[in-house]
Amino acid sequence: MILVRIFTEILIMNFWKIIGIILLIPLSYVIGCILYAKFTYFDPPIIELLYSNNQASKLEEDSFSTMIWNIGYAGLGAESDFFYDGGKMMNPEEKMVHKYFDGIVNSLSDTSIDFILLQEVDSHSKRSYYLDQVSFLKAQAHKSNPFSHFAYNYKVNYIPQPWTEPMGKVNSGLLSLAKYEPYKVERHQLPGKFGFPKQLFFLRRCLLIQYFHLTNSKDLIFINIHNSAYDDSGKLKAEEMAYLKTILDKEDANGNYIVCGGDWNQCPPDFAYNSLAAGKEGDYSQTNVKPLTEGGQWICDPQTATNRKNDKAYDAKKTFTTVIDFFWVSKNISAISCHGVSQNFKFSDHQPVVFKFKLKQ
């Protein structure tokens, strides 16, 4: 009996040790991921000078064209869905990434645009198989748009989610390509963060701002923007928009010409978010942007969807679509045309928008 009791106690002790070890391993992994993210946290200055040349030539033209496009890191084309949007994929197959990126490159090559503002462009990220999209797009655009600038807004060494297929390393951001040389380029860190520890693994949203001299002693300013997503309360977007407004107010007061475009993760004012919906929206909705500087204009193509829901692969008859990619321009700019480029979401979960405009004298 004594031996049986001793043997039983040994078994019980070993059982609890095994359970402890089983629980300790994932706990250690989670704690380790948080600590690693904390010590390698991307924390840039509020304003970072990326380029400066006061001798840059003054722009003599008064009519220009610009394009905005969130290319979705070449991982969110028509056949893809996305984990954070209710889908299953985190990292698409490598052949899909190359297929989508080739389509993106060809689409950009077929255009003759003065200023191109891109979002979600990767540079050595696991999710896009370490393809240096930034360098490749800069090289491809060099003849037509030789002045290119990039600003990180997502720089995390290791993202552990989803647990079964971690996103891993992400280096991504905003890329602006220009036909003309700016005299100054800045990255502006936008305010607002998710709560801890979520903030360690999410984007650090920013503005990429290019300044160009004009012959009338004013500036033409391009602002590449990508507002927060997964911001259910709208608190982050409100903080980001308030910061943007301070810049617009200042530059507008100085009489400068401003074009701000990109992925706002909001709909234009007075635009019904489900007006272009092919399918039921379910739990999907979008807020509308609030007014900014007085006299400014919101420019969009309300007839062409720019974004699709990512819970499933794209189906033209079923997928919910809306408009969240558009422009804000100052009152001294006249719109000539604005049109969304319909691609059936072949290469990204967003579609390009082309805007042509003229400077008022």
Coordinates of C-alpha atoms in Angstrom, one line a residue:
M1 CA 0.0 0.0 0.0
I2 CA 2.8 2.4 0.9
L3 CA 4.5 1.7 -2.5
V4 CA 1.2 2.3 -4.4
R5 CA 0.6 5.5 -2.5
I6 CA 4.2 6.7 -3.3
F7 CA 3.8 5.8 -6.9
T8 CA 0.4 7.6 -7.1
E9 CA 1.9 10.7 -5.6
I10 CA 4.8 10.7 -8.0
L11 CA 2.3 10.3 -10.9
I12 CA 0.2 13.2 -9.6
M13 CA 3.3 15.4 -9.1
N14 CA 4.5 14.6 -12.7
F15 CA 1.1 15.3 -14.1
W16 CA 1.0 18.8 -12.6
K17 CA 4.5 19.4 -13.8
I18 CA 3.5 18.5 -17.3
I19 CA 0.5 20.7 -17.2
G20 CA 2.6 23.5 -15.8
I21 CA 5.1 23.1 -18.7
I22 CA 2.3 23.0 -21.2
L23 CA 0.9 26.2 -19.9
L24 CA 4.3 27.9 -19.5
I25 CA 5.4 27.4 -23.1
P26 CA 2.6 29.5 -24.8
L27 CA 2.7 32.0 -21.9
S28 CA 6.5 32.5 -22.3
Y29 CA 6.0 32.8 -26.1
V30 CA 3.4 35.6 -25.6
I31 CA 5.5 37.4 -23.1
G32 CA 8.5 37.1 -25.2
C33 CA 6.7 38.5 -28.3
I34 CA 5.5 41.5 -26.3
L35 CA 9.0 42.2 -24.8
Y36 CA 10.7 41.9 -28.2
A37 CA 8.1 44.2 -29.8
K38 CA 8.5 46.7 -26.9
F39 CA 12.3 46.8 -27.2
T40 CA 12.2 47.1 -31.0
Y41 CA 9.3 49.5 -31.2
F42 CA 9.3 51.9 -34.2
D43 CA 9.0 55.3 -32.6
P44 CA 10.0 58.0 -35.2
P45 CA 10.0 61.8 -34.5
I46 CA 6.8 63.8 -35.0
I47 CA 8.3 65.5 -38.0
E48 CA 11.1 63.8 -40.0
L49 CA 12.9 65.5 -42.9
L50 CA 13.3 63.0 -45.7
Y51 CA 14.6 65.3 -48.5
S52 CA 15.7 68.9 -48.9
N53 CA 16.9 70.9 -51.9
N54 CA 16.1 74.6 -51.9
Q55 CA 17.5 74.9 -55.4
A56 CA 14.8 72.7 -56.9
S57 CA 13.3 74.2 -60.0
K58 CA 10.0 76.1 -59.8
L59 CA 7.0 74.5 -61.5
E60 CA 5.9 76.6 -64.5
E61 CA 2.8 74.5 -65.4
D62 CA -0.6 75.2 -64.0
S63 CA -2.3 71.9 -64.8
F64 CA -1.4 68.5 -63.4
S65 CA -2.6 64.9 -62.9
T66 CA -2.3 62.7 -59.8
M67 CA -3.3 59.1 -58.9
I68 CA -3.9 57.5 -55.6
W69 CA -3.9 53.7 -55.0
N70 CA -3.6 51.5 -52.0
I71 CA -1.8 48.5 -53.6
G72 CA -2.5 46.2 -50.6
Y73 CA 1.2 45.0 -50.5
A74 CA 0.3 42.9 -53.6
G75 CA -1.3 40.4 -51.3
L76 CA -5.0 41.3 -51.5
G77 CA -6.1 40.7 -55.1
A78 CA -9.3 39.2 -56.4
E79 CA -8.6 35.7 -55.2
S80 CA -7.6 36.7 -51.7
D81 CA -9.4 37.2 -48.4
F82 CA -7.9 38.6 -45.2
F83 CA -7.7 37.3 -41.6
Y84 CA -8.5 40.7 -39.9
D85 CA -11.6 41.2 -42.1
G86 CA -13.1 37.8 -41.3
G87 CA -11.3 35.8 -43.9
K88 CA -8.8 32.9 -43.5
M89 CA -5.6 34.2 -45.2
M90 CA -2.8 36.1 -43.6
N91 CA 0.0 35.4 -46.0
P92 CA -1.2 34.7 -49.6
E93 CA 0.7 32.2 -51.8
E94 CA 3.9 33.5 -53.2
K95 CA 2.8 33.1 -56.8
M96 CA -0.3 35.2 -56.0
V97 CA 1.9 38.0 -54.7
H98 CA 4.0 38.0 -57.8
K99 CA 0.9 37.9 -60.0
Y100 CA -0.7 40.9 -58.3
F101 CA 2.6 42.9 -58.2
D102 CA 3.1 42.3 -61.9
G103 CA -0.4 43.6 -62.5
I104 CA 0.3 46.7 -60.3
V105 CA 3.5 47.5 -62.1
N106 CA 1.9 47.1 -65.5
S107 CA -1.0 49.3 -64.4
L108 CA 1.3 52.1 -63.3
S109 CA 3.5 51.7 -66.4
D110 CA 0.4 52.3 -68.6
T111 CA -0.3 55.7 -67.1
S112 CA 1.2 59.2 -67.6
I113 CA 0.6 60.8 -64.3
D114 CA 2.6 63.7 -62.7
F115 CA 2.2 62.7 -59.1
I116 CA 1.5 59.1 -57.8
L117 CA 0.5 58.5 -54.2
L118 CA 0.6 54.9 -53.1
Q119 CA -0.2 53.2 -49.8
E120 CA 0.6 49.8 -48.4
V121 CA 3.9 49.3 -50.3
D122 CA 6.1 46.7 -48.7
S123 CA 9.8 46.5 -48.3
H124 CA 11.2 43.1 -47.2
S125 CA 8.1 41.8 -45.4
K126 CA 7.2 38.2 -44.8
R127 CA 3.7 38.6 -46.0
S128 CA 4.9 39.6 -49.5
Y129 CA 7.8 37.1 -49.4
Y130 CA 10.5 39.8 -48.8
L131 CA 9.9 41.4 -52.3
D132 CA 11.3 44.9 -52.2
Q133 CA 8.3 46.6 -53.7
V134 CA 9.6 50.1 -52.8
S135 CA 12.9 49.8 -54.7
F136 CA 11.3 48.0 -57.7
L137 CA 8.5 50.6 -58.1
K138 CA 11.1 53.5 -57.7
A139 CA 13.3 51.9 -60.4
Q140 CA 10.3 51.2 -62.8
A141 CA 9.0 54.8 -62.4
H142 CA 12.3 56.5 -62.7
K143 CA 12.0 57.8 -66.3
S144 CA 8.5 59.2 -65.9
N145 CA 8.5 60.0 -62.2
P146 CA 12.2 60.2 -61.1
F147 CA 11.6 61.8 -57.7
S148 CA 10.4 59.2 -55.2
H149 CA 10.0 59.2 -51.5
F150 CA 9.0 56.6 -49.0
A151 CA 7.8 56.8 -45.4
Y152 CA 7.3 53.8 -43.1
N153 CA 4.0 53.6 -41.3
Y154 CA 4.2 49.9 -40.4
K155 CA 7.5 48.6 -39.1
V156 CA 7.3 45.6 -36.7
N157 CA 10.0 42.9 -36.5
Y158 CA 7.6 40.1 -35.6
I159 CA 3.8 39.9 -35.5
P160 CA 2.7 36.7 -33.8
Q161 CA -0.9 36.7 -35.0
P162 CA -2.6 34.6 -36.1
W163 CA -1.0 32.0 -33.9
T164 CA -1.1 29.2 -36.5
E165 CA 0.4 31.4 -39.2
P166 CA 2.1 34.5 -37.8
M167 CA 2.4 37.5 -40.1
G168 CA 6.0 37.8 -39.0
K169 CA 8.1 40.8 -40.1
V170 CA 6.4 43.8 -41.7
N171 CA 8.1 46.8 -43.3
S172 CA 5.6 48.9 -45.2
G173 CA 4.5 52.4 -45.8
L174 CA 3.6 55.3 -48.2
L175 CA 5.4 55.8 -51.5
S176 CA 5.0 59.1 -53.5
L177 CA 6.4 59.3 -57.0
A178 CA 6.7 62.7 -58.8
K179 CA 7.6 64.0 -62.2
Y180 CA 9.1 67.1 -60.6
E181 CA 11.6 67.7 -57.9
P182 CA 10.3 68.8 -54.5
Y183 CA 12.3 71.3 -52.5
K184 CA 11.3 69.5 -49.3
V185 CA 9.7 66.2 -48.2
E186 CA 8.6 65.4 -44.7
R187 CA 7.1 62.5 -42.8
H188 CA 4.6 63.6 -40.1
Q189 CA 3.8 61.1 -37.4
L190 CA 0.0 61.1 -36.7
P191 CA -1.2 61.1 -33.2
G192 CA -3.2 58.2 -31.5
K193 CA -2.4 54.6 -30.6
F194 CA -4.3 51.5 -29.9
G195 CA -4.2 50.3 -26.3
F196 CA -1.2 48.2 -24.9
P197 CA 0.0 45.7 -26.1
K198 CA -2.0 45.9 -29.4
Q199 CA -0.2 49.2 -30.3
L200 CA 3.1 47.3 -30.4
F201 CA 1.9 45.2 -33.4
F202 CA -0.1 47.8 -35.4
L203 CA 0.7 50.6 -37.8
R204 CA 2.2 54.0 -36.9
R205 CA 0.1 56.1 -39.2
C206 CA 1.7 59.1 -40.9
L207 CA 1.5 61.7 -43.6
L208 CA 4.1 61.9 -46.4
I209 CA 4.2 65.5 -47.5
Q210 CA 6.0 66.9 -50.6
Y211 CA 6.5 70.6 -51.2
F212 CA 7.1 72.1 -54.7
H213 CA 8.0 75.7 -55.6
L214 CA 5.8 77.5 -58.0
T215 CA 6.7 80.6 -60.1
N216 CA 4.1 82.7 -58.2
S217 CA 6.1 82.3 -55.0
K218 CA 3.5 79.9 -53.6
D219 CA 3.9 76.2 -52.9
L220 CA 2.1 73.2 -54.4
I221 CA 1.8 70.6 -51.6
F222 CA 1.0 66.9 -52.0
I223 CA -0.1 65.0 -48.9
N224 CA -0.2 61.2 -49.0
I225 CA -2.5 59.9 -46.3
H226 CA -3.7 56.5 -45.0
N227 CA -6.0 56.7 -42.0
S228 CA -6.5 54.1 -39.3
A229 CA -8.6 51.0 -39.9
Y230 CA -10.2 48.7 -37.3
D231 CA -10.9 51.9 -35.3
D232 CA -14.4 51.0 -34.2
S233 CA -14.9 54.0 -31.9
G234 CA -13.4 56.5 -34.5
K235 CA -11.2 58.0 -31.9
L236 CA -7.9 57.4 -33.8
K237 CA -9.3 58.8 -37.1
A238 CA -10.6 61.8 -35.2
E239 CA -7.1 62.5 -33.8
E240 CA -5.5 62.0 -37.2
M241 CA -7.9 64.3 -38.9
A242 CA -7.4 67.0 -36.3
Y243 CA -3.7 66.9 -36.9
L244 CA -4.2 67.1 -40.6
K245 CA -6.4 70.1 -40.2
T246 CA -3.7 72.0 -38.4
I247 CA -1.4 71.6 -41.4
L248 CA -4.1 72.4 -43.9
D249 CA -5.1 75.6 -42.0
K250 CA -1.6 76.8 -41.9
E251 CA -0.8 76.2 -45.6
D252 CA -4.2 77.5 -46.7
A253 CA -3.6 80.7 -44.8
N254 CA -0.3 81.1 -46.6
G255 CA -2.2 80.8 -50.0
N256 CA -0.5 77.6 -50.9
Y257 CA -2.1 75.0 -53.2
I258 CA -2.8 71.7 -51.4
V259 CA -3.8 68.2 -52.7
C260 CA -4.3 65.5 -50.0
G261 CA -5.2 62.1 -51.3
G262 CA -5.1 58.4 -50.3
D263 CA -7.0 55.8 -48.3
W264 CA -9.0 57.6 -45.7
N265 CA -10.8 54.5 -44.4
Q266 CA -13.8 56.8 -44.4
C267 CA -16.3 57.7 -47.1
P268 CA -16.6 61.2 -48.7
P269 CA -19.1 63.6 -47.1
D270 CA -22.7 62.9 -47.9
F271 CA -21.8 59.6 -49.6
A272 CA -23.9 56.6 -48.6
Y273 CA -21.4 53.9 -47.8
N274 CA -23.6 51.2 -49.2
S275 CA -24.7 53.0 -52.4
L276 CA -22.4 50.9 -54.6
A277 CA -22.9 47.7 -52.7
A278 CA -23.2 44.6 -54.8
G279 CA -23.9 42.4 -51.8
K280 CA -25.2 42.7 -48.3
E281 CA -22.9 44.7 -46.0
G282 CA -23.4 42.5 -42.9
D283 CA -21.4 44.0 -40.1
Y284 CA -19.5 46.3 -42.5
S285 CA -20.0 50.1 -42.4
Q286 CA -18.0 53.2 -42.9
T287 CA -18.3 56.7 -41.4
N288 CA -18.1 59.9 -43.5
V289 CA -15.2 62.4 -43.2
K290 CA -15.9 65.6 -41.3
P291 CA -15.4 69.1 -42.7
L292 CA -11.8 70.3 -42.8
T293 CA -10.5 73.8 -43.8
E294 CA -13.2 76.2 -44.9
G295 CA -13.5 76.4 -48.6
G296 CA -11.7 73.2 -49.3
Q297 CA -13.2 70.7 -51.7
W298 CA -13.7 66.9 -51.5
I299 CA -13.0 65.3 -54.9
C300 CA -14.1 61.7 -55.6
D301 CA -15.8 59.5 -58.2
P302 CA -19.0 58.4 -56.6
Q303 CA -19.8 56.0 -59.4
T304 CA -16.8 53.7 -59.1
A305 CA -16.0 51.6 -56.0
T306 CA -12.5 51.9 -54.7
N307 CA -12.5 49.3 -51.9
R308 CA -14.0 45.9 -51.3
K309 CA -14.8 43.8 -48.3
N310 CA -12.1 41.1 -47.7
D311 CA -13.9 38.3 -45.9
K312 CA -14.0 36.2 -49.1
A313 CA -12.5 36.3 -52.6
Y314 CA -14.0 38.9 -54.8
D315 CA -17.3 38.1 -56.5
A316 CA -18.7 41.0 -58.7
K317 CA -22.3 39.9 -57.8
K318 CA -21.8 39.4 -54.1
T319 CA -18.9 41.3 -52.7
F320 CA -19.6 44.5 -50.8
T321 CA -17.9 47.5 -52.2
T322 CA -17.7 51.2 -51.3
V323 CA -15.6 54.4 -51.8
I324 CA -12.9 55.3 -49.3
D325 CA -10.1 56.5 -51.6
F326 CA -10.4 60.2 -52.7
F327 CA -9.0 63.7 -52.5
W328 CA -9.2 66.9 -50.5
V329 CA -8.0 70.0 -52.3
S330 CA -7.7 73.7 -51.3
K331 CA -10.1 76.3 -52.6
N332 CA -7.5 77.7 -55.1
I333 CA -7.6 74.5 -57.1
S334 CA -10.1 73.8 -59.9
A335 CA -11.0 70.2 -60.6
I336 CA -10.9 69.2 -64.3
S337 CA -11.8 65.5 -63.8
C338 CA -11.8 62.6 -61.4
H339 CA -12.4 59.0 -62.2
G340 CA -11.9 55.7 -60.5
V341 CA -10.1 53.0 -62.5
S342 CA -12.3 49.9 -62.5
Q343 CA -10.1 46.8 -62.5
N344 CA -12.5 44.3 -60.9
F345 CA -10.1 44.4 -57.9
K346 CA -7.7 42.1 -59.8
F347 CA -4.5 43.3 -58.1
S348 CA -5.6 44.8 -54.8
D349 CA -8.6 45.3 -52.5
H350 CA -8.5 48.9 -53.6
Q351 CA -8.7 50.5 -57.0
P352 CA -6.9 53.6 -58.3
V353 CA -8.4 57.0 -58.6
V354 CA -7.0 59.6 -61.1
F355 CA -7.6 63.3 -60.6
K356 CA -6.7 66.1 -63.0
F357 CA -6.7 69.7 -61.8
K358 CA -5.7 73.3 -62.6
L359 CA -4.2 75.9 -60.3
K360 CA -6.2 79.1 -60.0
Q361 CA -4.2 82.3 -60.4

